[in-house]
């Protein structure tokens, strides 16, 4: 890409609404994320952050509105959802590794089954990504032999092994003992520095401020405030944002 051409939009969310029964959980969300951008989503529990991420990779069907990934409208009913989802990596609070498979297998199963890579190719890619998260030497370990932080880094390596165009993180450090949080955030920071496009739901305000290009504050199913990380966290203009930050900082 030349220095003058603007980064392409990786994900574009327009007028997104989602209801569960009578309850409208997302009430018209607009969000664009450019290639290489890191957007951190903050907000109180129940504000719709997870639902937003789950709509972006179509784990939830939006009630209305549209989502475009690299210019393709994925909310179009004719789009092959599985194919789209293949290119969006998701890392959850609970790591969801296969307990009875090795670390290496955890990172190769989807590559082989979904991307149809050969065993040799899948293992090469997996090991490169395990190296990236500092765990190449644990490739033959079982998940239970690893700390929570290491398991979460395996989950990141597994997602990266699918060559995602976008990575979604849903409170990736919330289930970890405090002393293990730093390593996972460090891996995410490296990813951001390497130019990965990321949406990160997090309660780690220092991370959001340092690594986030933009911070989006959600409350009650709407984006209340969004802007440069330093501005939103350091000098929020909305009362609701201020009140939230006062509680968590
Ligand atoms: P957050 O991640 O910000 O804590 P969520 O997106 O998980 O918020 O949830 C927003 C609201 O939607 C909550 O009130 C939650 O109870 C509700 N909700 C989430 N998923 C479902 C579901 N599958 N069925 C019914 N209600 C749900
Ligand atoms: Mg959540």
Coordinates of C-alpha atoms and ligand atoms in Angstrom, one line a residue:
X1 CA 0.0 0.0 0.0
X2 CA 1.4 3.4 -0.8
X3 CA 1.6 6.0 1.9
X4 CA -1.1 8.1 0.3
X5 CA -3.9 5.6 -0.2
X6 CA -6.2 5.4 2.8
X7 CA -6.3 2.0 4.6
X8 CA -9.3 0.0 3.4
X9 CA -12.2 -0.6 5.7
X10 CA -12.1 -4.1 7.1
X11 CA -15.4 -4.0 8.9
X12 CA -18.3 -1.7 8.6
X13 CA -21.3 -2.0 10.9
X14 CA -24.3 0.1 9.9
X15 CA -27.5 0.6 11.9
X16 CA -27.0 -2.7 13.7
X17 CA -29.9 -3.8 15.9
X18 CA -30.3 -7.1 17.8
X19 CA -33.2 -8.2 19.9
X20 CA -33.6 -11.3 22.0
X21 CA -37.3 -11.7 22.3
X22 CA -38.8 -8.4 23.4
X23 CA -35.5 -7.1 24.6
X24 CA -33.5 -4.9 22.2
X25 CA -29.9 -5.3 23.2
X26 CA -28.2 -3.4 20.3
X27 CA -30.1 -0.3 19.3
X28 CA -28.5 1.0 16.2
X29 CA -24.7 0.6 16.2
X30 CA -22.5 2.2 13.6
X31 CA -18.8 1.2 13.6
X32 CA -16.1 1.3 10.9
X33 CA -12.7 -0.3 11.5
X34 CA -9.9 0.4 9.0
X35 CA -7.1 -2.0 8.2
X36 CA -4.5 -2.1 10.9
X37 CA -6.7 -0.3 13.3
X38 CA -7.2 -1.4 16.9
X39 CA -10.6 -0.5 18.4
X40 CA -11.2 -1.1 22.0
X41 CA -14.8 -1.5 23.2
X42 CA -15.5 -0.6 26.8
X43 CA -18.7 -0.3 28.8
X44 CA -20.7 -1.8 31.7
X45 CA -21.7 -5.4 31.9
X46 CA -24.9 -6.0 29.9
X47 CA -24.3 -3.1 27.5
X48 CA -24.1 -5.3 24.4
X49 CA -20.4 -5.6 23.8
X50 CA -20.3 -9.4 23.4
X51 CA -23.4 -9.3 21.3
X52 CA -21.8 -6.8 19.0
X53 CA -18.7 -9.0 18.5
X54 CA -20.9 -12.0 18.0
X55 CA -22.9 -10.2 15.3
X56 CA -19.7 -9.2 13.5
X57 CA -18.6 -12.8 13.0
X58 CA -22.2 -13.9 12.6
X59 CA -22.4 -16.1 15.6
X60 CA -25.6 -14.0 16.2
X61 CA -28.0 -13.1 13.4
X62 CA -28.6 -9.3 13.5
X63 CA -32.3 -8.3 13.7
X64 CA -31.6 -5.4 11.3
X65 CA -28.8 -3.3 9.9
X66 CA -25.9 -4.5 7.9
X67 CA -22.3 -5.7 8.3
X68 CA -19.7 -5.5 5.6
X69 CA -16.4 -7.3 5.8
X70 CA -13.8 -6.1 3.3
X71 CA -16.6 -4.6 1.2
X72 CA -18.8 -7.8 1.2
X73 CA -22.2 -7.5 2.8
X74 CA -22.1 -10.5 5.1
X75 CA -25.6 -9.9 6.3
X76 CA -26.8 -10.7 2.8
X77 CA -28.8 -14.0 3.3
X78 CA -27.0 -15.5 0.2
X79 CA -23.5 -15.1 1.8
X80 CA -21.9 -18.3 3.0
X81 CA -21.5 -17.6 6.7
X82 CA -19.0 -20.3 7.4
X83 CA -16.7 -19.0 4.7
X84 CA -16.9 -15.5 6.2
X85 CA -16.3 -16.7 9.7
X86 CA -13.2 -18.6 8.7
X87 CA -11.5 -15.3 8.1
X88 CA -12.5 -13.7 11.4
X89 CA -10.6 -14.8 14.4
X90 CA -12.3 -14.8 17.8
X91 CA -10.8 -15.1 21.2
X92 CA -13.1 -15.6 24.1
X93 CA -12.8 -15.1 27.9
X94 CA -13.0 -18.8 28.2
X95 CA -10.3 -20.2 25.9
X96 CA -12.4 -23.2 24.6
X97 CA -9.4 -25.4 23.7
X98 CA -10.0 -29.0 23.0
X99 CA -9.0 -30.6 26.3
X100 CA -8.0 -33.9 24.9
X101 CA -5.9 -32.7 22.0
X102 CA -2.3 -31.4 22.1
X103 CA -1.6 -27.7 21.7
X104 CA -0.4 -28.4 18.2
X105 CA -3.5 -30.3 17.3
X106 CA -5.6 -27.5 18.7
X107 CA -3.9 -25.2 16.2
X108 CA -4.1 -27.5 13.2
X109 CA -7.6 -29.0 13.4
X110 CA -9.5 -26.1 11.8
X111 CA -6.7 -25.4 9.3
X112 CA -7.0 -29.0 8.0
X113 CA -10.8 -29.4 8.3
X114 CA -11.8 -26.0 7.1
X115 CA -8.9 -24.6 5.0
X116 CA -8.0 -28.1 3.7
X117 CA -4.3 -27.7 4.4
X118 CA -2.1 -30.7 4.5
X119 CA -0.8 -31.9 7.9
X120 CA 2.7 -30.6 7.1
X121 CA 1.5 -27.2 6.0
X122 CA -0.9 -26.9 9.0
X123 CA 1.8 -27.8 11.4
X124 CA 4.3 -25.4 9.9
X125 CA 1.7 -22.5 10.2
X126 CA 0.7 -23.6 13.7
X127 CA 4.3 -23.7 14.9
X128 CA 5.1 -20.3 13.5
X129 CA 2.1 -18.9 15.4
X130 CA 3.0 -20.7 18.6
X131 CA 6.4 -19.2 18.2
X132 CA 4.8 -15.8 17.9
X133 CA 3.0 -16.2 21.2
X134 CA 6.1 -17.7 22.9
X135 CA 4.8 -21.3 23.1
X136 CA 6.5 -23.2 20.3
X137 CA 8.2 -25.4 23.0
X138 CA 4.8 -26.5 24.4
X139 CA 3.4 -27.8 21.1
X140 CA 3.1 -31.3 22.4
X141 CA 1.6 -30.3 25.8
X142 CA -2.0 -30.9 26.7
X143 CA -4.0 -27.7 27.6
X144 CA -4.4 -28.8 31.2
X145 CA -0.6 -28.7 31.6
X146 CA -0.6 -25.0 30.8
X147 CA -1.5 -22.0 32.8
X148 CA -4.6 -20.0 31.9
X149 CA -2.4 -17.3 30.3
X150 CA -0.6 -19.9 28.2
X151 CA -3.9 -21.5 27.2
X152 CA -5.2 -18.1 26.1
X153 CA -2.0 -17.6 24.1
X154 CA -2.6 -20.9 22.4
X155 CA -6.2 -19.8 21.6
X156 CA -4.7 -16.7 20.0
X157 CA -2.2 -18.8 18.0
X158 CA -5.0 -21.1 16.9
X159 CA -7.0 -18.1 15.6
X160 CA -4.0 -16.6 13.9
X161 CA -3.3 -19.9 12.1
X162 CA -6.5 -19.3 10.1
X163 CA -5.0 -16.2 8.5
X164 CA -7.7 -13.9 9.8
X165 CA -8.4 -10.5 8.2
X166 CA -9.8 -9.4 11.6
X167 CA -9.3 -10.5 15.2
X168 CA -12.1 -10.1 17.7
X169 CA -11.2 -10.4 21.4
X170 CA -14.0 -10.6 24.0
X171 CA -12.5 -9.9 27.4
X172 CA -9.5 -12.1 26.8
X173 CA -7.9 -11.5 30.1
X174 CA -11.0 -11.4 32.4
X175 CA -10.7 -15.1 33.5
X176 CA -7.0 -15.0 34.2
X177 CA -5.2 -14.7 37.5
X178 CA -3.7 -11.1 37.6
X179 CA -0.1 -12.2 37.3
X180 CA -1.0 -13.9 33.9
X181 CA -2.7 -11.0 32.3
X182 CA 0.4 -9.1 31.3
X183 CA 1.7 -11.9 29.0
X184 CA -1.6 -12.1 27.1
X185 CA -1.8 -8.3 26.7
X186 CA 1.8 -8.4 25.5
X187 CA 1.0 -10.8 22.8
X188 CA -2.0 -8.6 21.8
X189 CA 0.2 -5.6 21.8
X190 CA 2.7 -7.3 19.4
X191 CA -0.2 -8.3 17.1
X192 CA -1.3 -4.7 17.1
X193 CA 2.2 -3.5 16.3
X194 CA 2.4 -6.0 13.5
X195 CA -0.6 -4.3 11.9
X196 CA -3.4 -6.7 12.8
X197 CA -6.9 -5.2 12.6
X198 CA -8.5 -5.8 16.0
X199 CA -11.7 -5.2 17.9
X200 CA -11.0 -5.7 21.6
X201 CA -13.6 -5.8 24.3
X202 CA -11.7 -5.1 27.5
X203 CA -11.7 -3.8 31.0
X204 CA -8.0 -3.1 30.8
X205 CA -8.1 0.6 30.5
X206 CA -4.3 1.0 30.4
X207 CA -4.2 -1.4 27.5
X208 CA -7.0 0.4 25.7
X209 CA -5.3 3.7 26.1
X210 CA -1.9 2.5 25.0
X211 CA -2.7 0.1 22.3
X212 CA -6.1 1.2 21.1
X213 CA -6.2 3.6 18.2
X214 CA -9.8 4.3 19.1
X215 CA -12.0 3.6 22.1
X216 CA -15.8 3.0 21.8
X217 CA -17.8 3.4 25.0
X218 CA -21.1 1.4 24.9
X219 CA -24.0 1.6 27.3
X220 CA -27.4 0.1 27.0
X221 CA -27.0 -1.0 23.4
X222 CA -25.7 2.2 21.9
X223 CA -22.3 3.8 21.3
X224 CA -22.3 6.7 23.7
X225 CA -18.9 8.0 22.8
X226 CA -16.1 7.1 20.5
X227 CA -12.8 8.7 19.5
X228 CA -9.0 8.5 20.0
X229 CA -8.2 6.3 23.0
X230 CA -6.4 9.1 24.9
X231 CA -9.3 11.5 24.4
X232 CA -12.1 9.1 25.4
X233 CA -10.4 7.7 28.4
X234 CA -8.4 10.8 29.4
X235 CA -11.0 13.4 28.7
X236 CA -14.5 11.9 28.0
X237 CA -17.1 14.4 27.0
X238 CA -20.2 12.3 27.9
X239 CA -21.4 12.1 31.5
X240 CA -22.1 8.4 31.1
X241 CA -18.6 7.7 30.0
X242 CA -17.2 9.7 32.9
X243 CA -19.3 7.8 35.4
X244 CA -18.2 4.5 34.0
X245 CA -14.5 5.4 34.0
X246 CA -14.8 6.7 37.5
X247 CA -16.0 3.2 38.6
X248 CA -13.3 1.2 36.8
X249 CA -10.2 3.4 37.0
Ligands
LIG1 P1 -21.8 -7.4 27.6 O1 -20.9 -8.2 26.8 O2 -21.6 -5.9 27.3 O3 -21.8 -7.7 29.1 P2 -23.9 -8.8 26.3 O4 -23.8 -8.5 24.8 O5 -23.4 -10.1 26.7 O6 -23.3 -7.6 27.1 O7 -25.4 -8.8 26.7 C1 -26.3 -7.7 26.5 C2 -27.7 -8.1 27.0 O8 -28.2 -9.1 26.1 C3 -27.7 -8.7 28.4 O9 -28.8 -8.2 29.0 C4 -27.8 -10.1 28.2 O10 -28.5 -10.7 29.2 C5 -28.6 -10.2 26.9 N1 -28.3 -11.4 26.1 C6 -27.1 -11.7 25.6 N2 -27.2 -12.9 24.9 C7 -28.5 -13.3 25.0 C8 -29.2 -14.5 24.5 N3 -28.6 -15.4 23.7 N4 -30.5 -14.6 24.8 C9 -31.1 -13.6 25.5 N5 -30.5 -12.5 26.0 C10 -29.2 -12.4 25.8
LIG2 MG1 -19.5 -9.6 27.4

